[in-house]
Amino acid sequence: MLVVEDEKQIAGFIRNGLEEQGFTVDVCDNGNDGYVLATTQSFDVIVLDIMLPGRDGLSILRNLRKQKNAVPVIVLTARTELDERIEGLNLGADDYLTKPFYVEELIARIHAVARRASGEQLSILQAGDLTVNLITREVQRGGRPVTLTTREFSLLEYLLRSPGRVYTRTQILEHVWGYDFDPNTNLVDVHIQRLRKKLAGTDSDSPIETVRGVGYRLRKA
Ligand code: CA
């Protein structure tokens, strides 16, 4: 995620909220740097404040779209900025939020725009008898509810994006934890074990497979 927001407190609470969800977050406090980041790096979603020092949010958005950059953008506006909100949507913002807002609301919007952007219509991911609702974050295995921690959920969501595909420990680490770790850490293995245990429930059969020497994958069915 890229968050372009000059109010430190708001930027901080967004960063914390998103990182708790396992997102990797870059925060930028001015429009000029925000524009450079947005145009030179690839992000899943950009959260863009309108009133910024330097280049303003609408100008960033206008230029992104002019360059045919379709990255999902959620615009943040103040309560009084109705015109900006409308202009933002006209310029190709995917959604907007009026300050103040709950970070949970932002997270729900992020999931929604990211899903729309990837062309998926459903908020429910499935593989075999495993069902994950990305909005309510409910997980079920064979109809039995499974309670996961935030990390375990992110891990499962990542594997579920492409059942059958093998993900290396490094890929999982980078995506779910989002920062550089000692590649020898056993963080991934420990969390996979916990996730397996929870998903297996009473039968000992887990949908997560180890591919020796490579990494892990979720069984297709
Ligand atoms: Ca601002």
mmCIF file with all atom_site columns, C-alpha atoms and ligand atoms in Angstrom:
data_model
loop_
_atom_site.group_PDB
_atom_site.id
_atom_site.type_symbol
_atom_site.label_atom_id
_atom_site.label_alt_id
_atom_site.label_comp_id
_atom_site.label_asym_id
_atom_site.label_entity_id
_atom_site.label_seq_id
_atom_site.pdbx_PDB_ins_code
_atom_site.Cartn_x
_atom_site.Cartn_y
_atom_site.Cartn_z
_atom_site.occupancy
_atom_site.B_iso_or_equiv
_atom_site.pdbx_formal_charge
_atom_site.auth_seq_id
_atom_site.auth_comp_id
_atom_site.auth_asym_id
_atom_site.auth_atom_id
_atom_site.pdbx_PDB_model_num
ATOM   1   C  CA . MET A 1 1   ? 0.000   0.000   0.000   1.00 0.00 ? 1   MET A CA 1
ATOM   2   C  CA . LEU A 1 2   ? 1.021   3.577   -0.485  1.00 0.00 ? 2   LEU A CA 1
ATOM   3   C  CA . VAL A 1 3   ? -0.458  6.112   1.926   1.00 0.00 ? 3   VAL A CA 1
ATOM   4   C  CA . VAL A 1 4   ? -0.007  9.778   0.983   1.00 0.00 ? 4   VAL A CA 1
ATOM   5   C  CA . GLU A 1 5   ? -1.160  11.818  3.976   1.00 0.00 ? 5   GLU A CA 1
ATOM   6   C  CA . ASP A 1 6   ? 0.484   14.852  5.561   1.00 0.00 ? 6   ASP A CA 1
ATOM   7   C  CA . GLU A 1 7   ? -1.294  14.710  8.922   1.00 0.00 ? 7   GLU A CA 1
ATOM   8   C  CA . LYS A 1 8   ? 1.117   12.661  11.011  1.00 0.00 ? 8   LYS A CA 1
ATOM   9   C  CA . GLN A 1 9   ? -1.491  11.357  13.420  1.00 0.00 ? 9   GLN A CA 1
ATOM   10  C  CA . ILE A 1 10  ? -3.830  10.134  10.675  1.00 0.00 ? 10  ILE A CA 1
ATOM   11  C  CA . ALA A 1 11  ? -0.932  8.664   8.686   1.00 0.00 ? 11  ALA A CA 1
ATOM   12  C  CA . GLY A 1 12  ? 0.242   6.871   11.837  1.00 0.00 ? 12  GLY A CA 1
ATOM   13  C  CA . PHE A 1 13  ? -3.083  5.318   12.664  1.00 0.00 ? 13  PHE A CA 1
ATOM   14  C  CA . ILE A 1 14  ? -3.601  4.205   9.067   1.00 0.00 ? 14  ILE A CA 1
ATOM   15  C  CA . ARG A 1 15  ? -0.125  2.659   8.999   1.00 0.00 ? 15  ARG A CA 1
ATOM   16  C  CA . ASN A 1 16  ? -0.688  0.796   12.267  1.00 0.00 ? 16  ASN A CA 1
ATOM   17  C  CA . GLY A 1 17  ? -4.112  -0.426  11.233  1.00 0.00 ? 17  GLY A CA 1
ATOM   18  C  CA . LEU A 1 18  ? -2.930  -1.684  7.861   1.00 0.00 ? 18  LEU A CA 1
ATOM   19  C  CA . GLU A 1 19  ? 0.252   -3.283  9.186   1.00 0.00 ? 19  GLU A CA 1
ATOM   20  C  CA . GLU A 1 20  ? -1.814  -5.164  11.757  1.00 0.00 ? 20  GLU A CA 1
ATOM   21  C  CA . GLN A 1 21  ? -3.677  -6.645  8.805   1.00 0.00 ? 21  GLN A CA 1
ATOM   22  C  CA . GLY A 1 22  ? -0.391  -7.817  7.335   1.00 0.00 ? 22  GLY A CA 1
ATOM   23  C  CA . PHE A 1 23  ? -0.177  -5.162  4.624   1.00 0.00 ? 23  PHE A CA 1
ATOM   24  C  CA . THR A 1 24  ? 3.144   -3.599  3.712   1.00 0.00 ? 24  THR A CA 1
ATOM   25  C  CA . VAL A 1 25  ? 2.743   0.161   3.971   1.00 0.00 ? 25  VAL A CA 1
ATOM   26  C  CA . ASP A 1 26  ? 4.783   3.062   2.571   1.00 0.00 ? 26  ASP A CA 1
ATOM   27  C  CA . VAL A 1 27  ? 3.786   6.405   4.043   1.00 0.00 ? 27  VAL A CA 1
ATOM   28  C  CA . CYS A 1 28  ? 4.586   9.694   2.359   1.00 0.00 ? 28  CYS A CA 1
ATOM   29  C  CA . ASP A 1 29  ? 3.785   13.126  3.852   1.00 0.00 ? 29  ASP A CA 1
ATOM   30  C  CA . ASN A 1 30  ? 3.790   15.333  0.760   1.00 0.00 ? 30  ASN A CA 1
ATOM   31  C  CA . GLY A 1 31  ? 2.379   15.352  -2.732  1.00 0.00 ? 31  GLY A CA 1
ATOM   32  C  CA . ASN A 1 32  ? 5.627   15.639  -4.649  1.00 0.00 ? 32  ASN A CA 1
ATOM   33  C  CA . ASP A 1 33  ? 7.244   12.547  -3.165  1.00 0.00 ? 33  ASP A CA 1
ATOM   34  C  CA . GLY A 1 34  ? 3.868   10.807  -3.245  1.00 0.00 ? 34  GLY A CA 1
ATOM   35  C  CA . TYR A 1 35  ? 3.617   11.417  -6.961  1.00 0.00 ? 35  TYR A CA 1
ATOM   36  C  CA . VAL A 1 36  ? 7.134   10.083  -7.603  1.00 0.00 ? 36  VAL A CA 1
ATOM   37  C  CA . LEU A 1 37  ? 6.438   6.928   -5.565  1.00 0.00 ? 37  LEU A CA 1
ATOM   38  C  CA . ALA A 1 38  ? 3.039   6.384   -7.166  1.00 0.00 ? 38  ALA A CA 1
ATOM   39  C  CA . THR A 1 39  ? 4.449   6.639   -10.681 1.00 0.00 ? 39  THR A CA 1
ATOM   40  C  CA . THR A 1 40  ? 7.697   4.733   -10.221 1.00 0.00 ? 40  THR A CA 1
ATOM   41  C  CA . GLN A 1 41  ? 6.642   1.854   -7.991  1.00 0.00 ? 41  GLN A CA 1
ATOM   42  C  CA . SER A 1 42  ? 3.832   -0.615  -8.144  1.00 0.00 ? 42  SER A CA 1
ATOM   43  C  CA . PHE A 1 43  ? 1.263   -0.694  -5.341  1.00 0.00 ? 43  PHE A CA 1
ATOM   44  C  CA . ASP A 1 44  ? -1.860  -2.777  -4.788  1.00 0.00 ? 44  ASP A CA 1
ATOM   45  C  CA . VAL A 1 45  ? -3.803  0.237   -3.529  1.00 0.00 ? 45  VAL A CA 1
ATOM   46  C  CA . ILE A 1 46  ? -3.023  3.935   -2.973  1.00 0.00 ? 46  ILE A CA 1
ATOM   47  C  CA . VAL A 1 47  ? -4.692  5.858   -0.135  1.00 0.00 ? 47  VAL A CA 1
ATOM   48  C  CA . LEU A 1 48  ? -4.507  9.479   -1.183  1.00 0.00 ? 48  LEU A CA 1
ATOM   49  C  CA . ASP A 1 49  ? -5.269  12.592  0.830   1.00 0.00 ? 49  ASP A CA 1
ATOM   50  C  CA . ILE A 1 50  ? -6.487  15.559  -1.215  1.00 0.00 ? 50  ILE A CA 1
ATOM   51  C  CA . MET A 1 51  ? -5.003  18.536  0.630   1.00 0.00 ? 51  MET A CA 1
ATOM   52  C  CA . LEU A 1 52  ? -1.247  17.961  0.617   1.00 0.00 ? 52  LEU A CA 1
ATOM   53  C  CA . PRO A 1 53  ? 1.842   20.151  0.693   1.00 0.00 ? 53  PRO A CA 1
ATOM   54  C  CA . GLY A 1 54  ? 3.341   20.222  -2.801  1.00 0.00 ? 54  GLY A CA 1
ATOM   55  C  CA . ARG A 1 55  ? 1.286   18.509  -5.457  1.00 0.00 ? 55  ARG A CA 1
ATOM   56  C  CA . ASP A 1 56  ? -2.304  17.937  -4.282  1.00 0.00 ? 56  ASP A CA 1
ATOM   57  C  CA . GLY A 1 57  ? -4.069  14.594  -4.310  1.00 0.00 ? 57  GLY A CA 1
ATOM   58  C  CA . LEU A 1 58  ? -6.362  15.371  -7.228  1.00 0.00 ? 58  LEU A CA 1
ATOM   59  C  CA . SER A 1 59  ? -3.420  16.390  -9.389  1.00 0.00 ? 59  SER A CA 1
ATOM   60  C  CA . ILE A 1 60  ? -1.628  13.133  -8.530  1.00 0.00 ? 60  ILE A CA 1
ATOM   61  C  CA . LEU A 1 61  ? -4.749  11.151  -9.390  1.00 0.00 ? 61  LEU A CA 1
ATOM   62  C  CA . ARG A 1 62  ? -5.332  13.049  -12.649 1.00 0.00 ? 62  ARG A CA 1
ATOM   63  C  CA . ASN A 1 63  ? -1.766  12.362  -13.784 1.00 0.00 ? 63  ASN A CA 1
ATOM   64  C  CA . LEU A 1 64  ? -1.863  8.687   -12.818 1.00 0.00 ? 64  LEU A CA 1
ATOM   65  C  CA . ARG A 1 65  ? -4.984  8.178   -14.903 1.00 0.00 ? 65  ARG A CA 1
ATOM   66  C  CA . LYS A 1 66  ? -3.554  10.241  -17.758 1.00 0.00 ? 66  LYS A CA 1
ATOM   67  C  CA . GLN A 1 67  ? -0.662  7.779   -17.785 1.00 0.00 ? 67  GLN A CA 1
ATOM   68  C  CA . LYS A 1 68  ? -3.202  4.925   -17.940 1.00 0.00 ? 68  LYS A CA 1
ATOM   69  C  CA . ASN A 1 69  ? -2.144  3.812   -14.486 1.00 0.00 ? 69  ASN A CA 1
ATOM   70  C  CA . ALA A 1 70  ? -5.174  1.911   -13.156 1.00 0.00 ? 70  ALA A CA 1
ATOM   71  C  CA . VAL A 1 71  ? -3.911  1.346   -9.600  1.00 0.00 ? 71  VAL A CA 1
ATOM   72  C  CA . PRO A 1 72  ? -6.910  1.419   -7.213  1.00 0.00 ? 72  PRO A CA 1
ATOM   73  C  CA . VAL A 1 73  ? -7.041  4.784   -5.428  1.00 0.00 ? 73  VAL A CA 1
ATOM   74  C  CA . ILE A 1 74  ? -9.036  5.634   -2.299  1.00 0.00 ? 74  ILE A CA 1
ATOM   75  C  CA . VAL A 1 75  ? -9.274  9.369   -1.749  1.00 0.00 ? 75  VAL A CA 1
ATOM   76  C  CA . LEU A 1 76  ? -9.384  10.882  1.750   1.00 0.00 ? 76  LEU A CA 1
ATOM   77  C  CA . THR A 1 77  ? -11.319 14.101  2.118   1.00 0.00 ? 77  THR A CA 1
ATOM   78  C  CA . ALA A 1 78  ? -12.362 16.479  4.847   1.00 0.00 ? 78  ALA A CA 1
ATOM   79  C  CA . ARG A 1 79  ? -16.052 16.737  5.625   1.00 0.00 ? 79  ARG A CA 1
ATOM   80  C  CA . THR A 1 80  ? -16.328 20.080  3.831   1.00 0.00 ? 80  THR A CA 1
ATOM   81  C  CA . GLU A 1 81  ? -14.621 19.036  0.613   1.00 0.00 ? 81  GLU A CA 1
ATOM   82  C  CA . LEU A 1 82  ? -17.709 17.855  -1.288  1.00 0.00 ? 82  LEU A CA 1
ATOM   83  C  CA . ASP A 1 83  ? -16.544 19.305  -4.606  1.00 0.00 ? 83  ASP A CA 1
ATOM   84  C  CA . GLU A 1 84  ? -13.164 17.604  -4.269  1.00 0.00 ? 84  GLU A CA 1
ATOM   85  C  CA . ARG A 1 85  ? -14.861 14.319  -3.492  1.00 0.00 ? 85  ARG A CA 1
ATOM   86  C  CA . ILE A 1 86  ? -16.971 14.520  -6.636  1.00 0.00 ? 86  ILE A CA 1
ATOM   87  C  CA . GLU A 1 87  ? -14.008 15.647  -8.682  1.00 0.00 ? 87  GLU A CA 1
ATOM   88  C  CA . GLY A 1 88  ? -11.965 12.777  -7.267  1.00 0.00 ? 88  GLY A CA 1
ATOM   89  C  CA . LEU A 1 89  ? -14.544 10.225  -8.364  1.00 0.00 ? 89  LEU A CA 1
ATOM   90  C  CA . ASN A 1 90  ? -14.796 11.907  -11.764 1.00 0.00 ? 90  ASN A CA 1
ATOM   91  C  CA . LEU A 1 91  ? -11.022 11.709  -12.106 1.00 0.00 ? 91  LEU A CA 1
ATOM   92  C  CA . GLY A 1 92  ? -11.105 7.976   -11.528 1.00 0.00 ? 92  GLY A CA 1
ATOM   93  C  CA . ALA A 1 93  ? -10.836 7.444   -7.788  1.00 0.00 ? 93  ALA A CA 1
ATOM   94  C  CA . ASP A 1 94  ? -12.198 4.014   -6.875  1.00 0.00 ? 94  ASP A CA 1
ATOM   95  C  CA . ASP A 1 95  ? -13.678 5.121   -3.585  1.00 0.00 ? 95  ASP A CA 1
ATOM   96  C  CA . TYR A 1 96  ? -13.425 7.861   -0.997  1.00 0.00 ? 96  TYR A CA 1
ATOM   97  C  CA . LEU A 1 97  ? -13.557 8.201   2.761   1.00 0.00 ? 97  LEU A CA 1
ATOM   98  C  CA . THR A 1 98  ? -14.466 11.301  4.714   1.00 0.00 ? 98  THR A CA 1
ATOM   99  C  CA . LYS A 1 99  ? -12.353 12.101  7.760   1.00 0.00 ? 99  LYS A CA 1
ATOM   100 C  CA . PRO A 1 100 ? -12.666 11.121  10.510  1.00 0.00 ? 100 PRO A CA 1
ATOM   101 C  CA . PHE A 1 101 ? -13.121 7.423   9.761   1.00 0.00 ? 101 PHE A CA 1
ATOM   102 C  CA . TYR A 1 102 ? -12.472 4.113   11.443  1.00 0.00 ? 102 TYR A CA 1
ATOM   103 C  CA . VAL A 1 103 ? -9.472  2.226   10.144  1.00 0.00 ? 103 VAL A CA 1
ATOM   104 C  CA . GLU A 1 104 ? -11.680 -0.888  9.875   1.00 0.00 ? 104 GLU A CA 1
ATOM   105 C  CA . GLU A 1 105 ? -13.749 0.990   7.324   1.00 0.00 ? 105 GLU A CA 1
ATOM   106 C  CA . LEU A 1 106 ? -10.654 1.850   5.309   1.00 0.00 ? 106 LEU A CA 1
ATOM   107 C  CA . ILE A 1 107 ? -9.529  -1.788  5.422   1.00 0.00 ? 107 ILE A CA 1
ATOM   108 C  CA . ALA A 1 108 ? -12.923 -2.953  4.151   1.00 0.00 ? 108 ALA A CA 1
ATOM   109 C  CA . ARG A 1 109 ? -12.742 -0.425  1.283   1.00 0.00 ? 109 ARG A CA 1
ATOM   110 C  CA . ILE A 1 110 ? -9.199  -1.505  0.446   1.00 0.00 ? 110 ILE A CA 1
ATOM   111 C  CA . HIS A 1 111 ? -10.281 -5.125  0.186   1.00 0.00 ? 111 HIS A CA 1
ATOM   112 C  CA . ALA A 1 112 ? -13.227 -4.099  -1.966  1.00 0.00 ? 112 ALA A CA 1
ATOM   113 C  CA . VAL A 1 113 ? -11.268 -1.973  -4.458  1.00 0.00 ? 113 VAL A CA 1
ATOM   114 C  CA . ALA A 1 114 ? -8.395  -4.449  -4.635  1.00 0.00 ? 114 ALA A CA 1
ATOM   115 C  CA . ARG A 1 115 ? -10.843 -7.221  -5.414  1.00 0.00 ? 115 ARG A CA 1
ATOM   116 C  CA . ARG A 1 116 ? -12.629 -5.178  -8.053  1.00 0.00 ? 116 ARG A CA 1
ATOM   117 C  CA . ALA A 1 117 ? -9.272  -4.330  -9.607  1.00 0.00 ? 117 ALA A CA 1
ATOM   118 C  CA . SER A 1 118 ? -8.256  -7.976  -9.782  1.00 0.00 ? 118 SER A CA 1
ATOM   119 C  CA . GLY A 1 119 ? -11.557 -8.777  -11.477 1.00 0.00 ? 119 GLY A CA 1
ATOM   120 C  CA . GLU A 1 120 ? -12.793 -11.056 -8.733  1.00 0.00 ? 120 GLU A CA 1
ATOM   121 C  CA . GLN A 1 121 ? -16.446 -10.637 -8.020  1.00 0.00 ? 121 GLN A CA 1
ATOM   122 C  CA . LEU A 1 122 ? -16.712 -12.566 -4.823  1.00 0.00 ? 122 LEU A CA 1
ATOM   123 C  CA . SER A 1 123 ? -15.525 -11.763 -1.365  1.00 0.00 ? 123 SER A CA 1
ATOM   124 C  CA . ILE A 1 124 ? -15.322 -15.481 -0.717  1.00 0.00 ? 124 ILE A CA 1
ATOM   125 C  CA . LEU A 1 125 ? -12.287 -17.562 -1.573  1.00 0.00 ? 125 LEU A CA 1
ATOM   126 C  CA . GLN A 1 126 ? -12.627 -21.318 -1.702  1.00 0.00 ? 126 GLN A CA 1
ATOM   127 C  CA . ALA A 1 127 ? -10.398 -24.330 -2.072  1.00 0.00 ? 127 ALA A CA 1
ATOM   128 C  CA . GLY A 1 128 ? -11.811 -27.764 -1.446  1.00 0.00 ? 128 GLY A CA 1
ATOM   129 C  CA . ASP A 1 129 ? -13.846 -27.636 1.754   1.00 0.00 ? 129 ASP A CA 1
ATOM   130 C  CA . LEU A 1 130 ? -12.086 -24.468 2.910   1.00 0.00 ? 130 LEU A CA 1
ATOM   131 C  CA . THR A 1 131 ? -13.983 -21.157 2.723   1.00 0.00 ? 131 THR A CA 1
ATOM   132 C  CA . VAL A 1 132 ? -12.611 -17.712 3.547   1.00 0.00 ? 132 VAL A CA 1
ATOM   133 C  CA . ASN A 1 133 ? -14.726 -14.562 3.565   1.00 0.00 ? 133 ASN A CA 1
ATOM   134 C  CA . LEU A 1 134 ? -12.407 -11.625 2.973   1.00 0.00 ? 134 LEU A CA 1
ATOM   135 C  CA . ILE A 1 135 ? -14.903 -9.050  4.216   1.00 0.00 ? 135 ILE A CA 1
ATOM   136 C  CA . THR A 1 136 ? -16.102 -10.654 7.439   1.00 0.00 ? 136 THR A CA 1
ATOM   137 C  CA . ARG A 1 137 ? -12.803 -12.559 7.768   1.00 0.00 ? 137 ARG A CA 1
ATOM   138 C  CA . GLU A 1 138 ? -14.676 -15.733 8.652   1.00 0.00 ? 138 GLU A CA 1
ATOM   139 C  CA . VAL A 1 139 ? -12.892 -18.977 7.933   1.00 0.00 ? 139 VAL A CA 1
ATOM   140 C  CA . GLN A 1 140 ? -14.600 -22.357 7.707   1.00 0.00 ? 140 GLN A CA 1
ATOM   141 C  CA . ARG A 1 141 ? -13.324 -25.840 7.050   1.00 0.00 ? 141 ARG A CA 1
ATOM   142 C  CA . GLY A 1 142 ? -16.039 -28.284 6.079   1.00 0.00 ? 142 GLY A CA 1
ATOM   143 C  CA . GLY A 1 143 ? -18.612 -25.940 7.627   1.00 0.00 ? 143 GLY A CA 1
ATOM   144 C  CA . ARG A 1 144 ? -16.700 -25.753 10.917  1.00 0.00 ? 144 ARG A CA 1
ATOM   145 C  CA . PRO A 1 145 ? -15.660 -22.225 11.918  1.00 0.00 ? 145 PRO A CA 1
ATOM   146 C  CA . VAL A 1 146 ? -11.930 -21.702 12.437  1.00 0.00 ? 146 VAL A CA 1
ATOM   147 C  CA . THR A 1 147 ? -10.599 -18.774 14.466  1.00 0.00 ? 147 THR A CA 1
ATOM   148 C  CA . LEU A 1 148 ? -7.328  -17.369 13.164  1.00 0.00 ? 148 LEU A CA 1
ATOM   149 C  CA . THR A 1 149 ? -4.992  -14.620 14.302  1.00 0.00 ? 149 THR A CA 1
ATOM   150 C  CA . THR A 1 150 ? -4.369  -11.728 11.919  1.00 0.00 ? 150 THR A CA 1
ATOM   151 C  CA . ARG A 1 151 ? -1.080  -13.233 10.695  1.00 0.00 ? 151 ARG A CA 1
ATOM   152 C  CA . GLU A 1 152 ? -2.555  -16.668 10.248  1.00 0.00 ? 152 GLU A CA 1
ATOM   153 C  CA . PHE A 1 153 ? -5.384  -15.120 8.254   1.00 0.00 ? 153 PHE A CA 1
ATOM   154 C  CA . SER A 1 154 ? -2.960  -13.188 6.001   1.00 0.00 ? 154 SER A CA 1
ATOM   155 C  CA . LEU A 1 155 ? -0.936  -16.340 5.488   1.00 0.00 ? 155 LEU A CA 1
ATOM   156 C  CA . LEU A 1 156 ? -3.994  -18.361 4.520   1.00 0.00 ? 156 LEU A CA 1
ATOM   157 C  CA . GLU A 1 157 ? -5.313  -15.592 2.281   1.00 0.00 ? 157 GLU A CA 1
ATOM   158 C  CA . TYR A 1 158 ? -1.961  -15.476 0.475   1.00 0.00 ? 158 TYR A CA 1
ATOM   159 C  CA . LEU A 1 159 ? -1.878  -19.236 -0.144  1.00 0.00 ? 159 LEU A CA 1
ATOM   160 C  CA . LEU A 1 160 ? -5.535  -19.175 -1.166  1.00 0.00 ? 160 LEU A CA 1
ATOM   161 C  CA . ARG A 1 161 ? -4.960  -16.674 -3.939  1.00 0.00 ? 161 ARG A CA 1
ATOM   162 C  CA . SER A 1 162 ? -3.569  -19.421 -6.030  1.00 0.00 ? 162 SER A CA 1
ATOM   163 C  CA . PRO A 1 163 ? -4.342  -22.916 -4.756  1.00 0.00 ? 163 PRO A CA 1
ATOM   164 C  CA . GLY A 1 164 ? -1.877  -25.472 -6.048  1.00 0.00 ? 164 GLY A CA 1
ATOM   165 C  CA . ARG A 1 165 ? 0.862   -22.914 -6.542  1.00 0.00 ? 165 ARG A CA 1
ATOM   166 C  CA . VAL A 1 166 ? 3.981   -23.343 -4.443  1.00 0.00 ? 166 VAL A CA 1
ATOM   167 C  CA . TYR A 1 167 ? 5.105   -20.301 -2.473  1.00 0.00 ? 167 TYR A CA 1
ATOM   168 C  CA . THR A 1 168 ? 8.643   -20.139 -1.136  1.00 0.00 ? 168 THR A CA 1
ATOM   169 C  CA . ARG A 1 169 ? 9.354   -19.188 2.481   1.00 0.00 ? 169 ARG A CA 1
ATOM   170 C  CA . THR A 1 170 ? 10.887  -15.931 1.257   1.00 0.00 ? 170 THR A CA 1
ATOM   171 C  CA . GLN A 1 171 ? 7.797   -15.032 -0.760  1.00 0.00 ? 171 GLN A CA 1
ATOM   172 C  CA . ILE A 1 172 ? 5.552   -15.785 2.192   1.00 0.00 ? 172 ILE A CA 1
ATOM   173 C  CA . LEU A 1 173 ? 7.791   -13.858 4.571   1.00 0.00 ? 173 LEU A CA 1
ATOM   174 C  CA . GLU A 1 174 ? 7.912   -10.809 2.319   1.00 0.00 ? 174 GLU A CA 1
ATOM   175 C  CA . HIS A 1 175 ? 4.228   -10.815 1.651   1.00 0.00 ? 175 HIS A CA 1
ATOM   176 C  CA . VAL A 1 176 ? 2.790   -11.654 5.037   1.00 0.00 ? 176 VAL A CA 1
ATOM   177 C  CA . TRP A 1 177 ? 5.368   -9.979  7.287   1.00 0.00 ? 177 TRP A CA 1
ATOM   178 C  CA . GLY A 1 178 ? 6.351   -7.396  4.745   1.00 0.00 ? 178 GLY A CA 1
ATOM   179 C  CA . TYR A 1 179 ? 9.886   -6.643  5.781   1.00 0.00 ? 179 TYR A CA 1
ATOM   180 C  CA . ASP A 1 180 ? 13.343  -8.112  5.599   1.00 0.00 ? 180 ASP A CA 1
ATOM   181 C  CA . PHE A 1 181 ? 14.015  -10.946 7.934   1.00 0.00 ? 181 PHE A CA 1
ATOM   182 C  CA . ASP A 1 182 ? 16.926  -13.228 8.364   1.00 0.00 ? 182 ASP A CA 1
ATOM   183 C  CA . PRO A 1 183 ? 16.120  -15.790 5.636   1.00 0.00 ? 183 PRO A CA 1
ATOM   184 C  CA . ASN A 1 184 ? 16.938  -18.487 8.187   1.00 0.00 ? 184 ASN A CA 1
ATOM   185 C  CA . THR A 1 185 ? 14.087  -17.462 10.459  1.00 0.00 ? 185 THR A CA 1
ATOM   186 C  CA . ASN A 1 186 ? 11.555  -20.187 11.158  1.00 0.00 ? 186 ASN A CA 1
ATOM   187 C  CA . LEU A 1 187 ? 8.708   -17.682 11.480  1.00 0.00 ? 187 LEU A CA 1
ATOM   188 C  CA . VAL A 1 188 ? 6.939   -19.014 8.386   1.00 0.00 ? 188 VAL A CA 1
ATOM   189 C  CA . ASP A 1 189 ? 7.256   -22.649 9.423   1.00 0.00 ? 189 ASP A CA 1
ATOM   190 C  CA . VAL A 1 190 ? 5.994   -21.931 12.916  1.00 0.00 ? 190 VAL A CA 1
ATOM   191 C  CA . HIS A 1 191 ? 2.932   -20.095 11.608  1.00 0.00 ? 191 HIS A CA 1
ATOM   192 C  CA . ILE A 1 192 ? 2.252   -22.749 8.975   1.00 0.00 ? 192 ILE A CA 1
ATOM   193 C  CA . GLN A 1 193 ? 2.286   -25.390 11.705  1.00 0.00 ? 193 GLN A CA 1
ATOM   194 C  CA . ARG A 1 194 ? -0.207  -23.416 13.791  1.00 0.00 ? 194 ARG A CA 1
ATOM   195 C  CA . LEU A 1 195 ? -2.429  -22.760 10.816  1.00 0.00 ? 195 LEU A CA 1
ATOM   196 C  CA . ARG A 1 196 ? -2.343  -26.447 9.888   1.00 0.00 ? 196 ARG A CA 1
ATOM   197 C  CA . LYS A 1 197 ? -3.317  -27.465 13.367  1.00 0.00 ? 197 LYS A CA 1
ATOM   198 C  CA . LYS A 1 198 ? -6.272  -25.085 13.413  1.00 0.00 ? 198 LYS A CA 1
ATOM   199 C  CA . LEU A 1 199 ? -7.451  -26.054 9.944   1.00 0.00 ? 199 LEU A CA 1
ATOM   200 C  CA . ALA A 1 200 ? -7.099  -29.759 10.573  1.00 0.00 ? 200 ALA A CA 1
ATOM   201 C  CA . GLY A 1 201 ? -9.378  -29.690 13.604  1.00 0.00 ? 201 GLY A CA 1
ATOM   202 C  CA . THR A 1 202 ? -10.223 -33.206 14.697  1.00 0.00 ? 202 THR A CA 1
ATOM   203 C  CA . ASP A 1 203 ? -9.138  -35.079 11.590  1.00 0.00 ? 203 ASP A CA 1
ATOM   204 C  CA . SER A 1 204 ? -5.396  -34.851 11.090  1.00 0.00 ? 204 SER A CA 1
ATOM   205 C  CA . ASP A 1 205 ? -5.707  -33.877 7.441   1.00 0.00 ? 205 ASP A CA 1
ATOM   206 C  CA . SER A 1 206 ? -4.544  -30.343 6.604   1.00 0.00 ? 206 SER A CA 1
ATOM   207 C  CA . PRO A 1 207 ? -5.074  -28.611 3.250   1.00 0.00 ? 207 PRO A CA 1
ATOM   208 C  CA . ILE A 1 208 ? -1.573  -27.091 3.427   1.00 0.00 ? 208 ILE A CA 1
ATOM   209 C  CA . GLU A 1 209 ? 1.171   -29.177 1.889   1.00 0.00 ? 209 GLU A CA 1
ATOM   210 C  CA . THR A 1 210 ? 4.918   -28.943 2.289   1.00 0.00 ? 210 THR A CA 1
ATOM   211 C  CA . VAL A 1 211 ? 6.901   -29.075 -0.921  1.00 0.00 ? 211 VAL A CA 1
ATOM   212 C  CA . ARG A 1 212 ? 10.239  -30.292 0.307   1.00 0.00 ? 212 ARG A CA 1
ATOM   213 C  CA . GLY A 1 213 ? 13.093  -27.892 -0.313  1.00 0.00 ? 213 GLY A CA 1
ATOM   214 C  CA . VAL A 1 214 ? 10.788  -25.292 -1.899  1.00 0.00 ? 214 VAL A CA 1
ATOM   215 C  CA . GLY A 1 215 ? 7.969   -24.095 0.310   1.00 0.00 ? 215 GLY A CA 1
ATOM   216 C  CA . TYR A 1 216 ? 4.266   -24.530 0.840   1.00 0.00 ? 216 TYR A CA 1
ATOM   217 C  CA . ARG A 1 217 ? 1.090   -24.772 -1.143  1.00 0.00 ? 217 ARG A CA 1
ATOM   218 C  CA . LEU A 1 218 ? -2.605  -25.057 -0.548  1.00 0.00 ? 218 LEU A CA 1
ATOM   219 C  CA . ARG A 1 219 ? -4.219  -28.160 -1.985  1.00 0.00 ? 219 ARG A CA 1
ATOM   220 C  CA . LYS A 1 220 ? -6.497  -27.352 -4.891  1.00 0.00 ? 220 LYS A CA 1
ATOM   221 C  CA . ALA A 1 221 ? -9.361  -29.544 -3.779  1.00 0.00 ? 221 ALA A CA 1
HETATM 222 CA CA . CA  B 2 .   ? -4.063  16.899  4.342   1.00 0.00 ? 1   CA  B CA 1
#
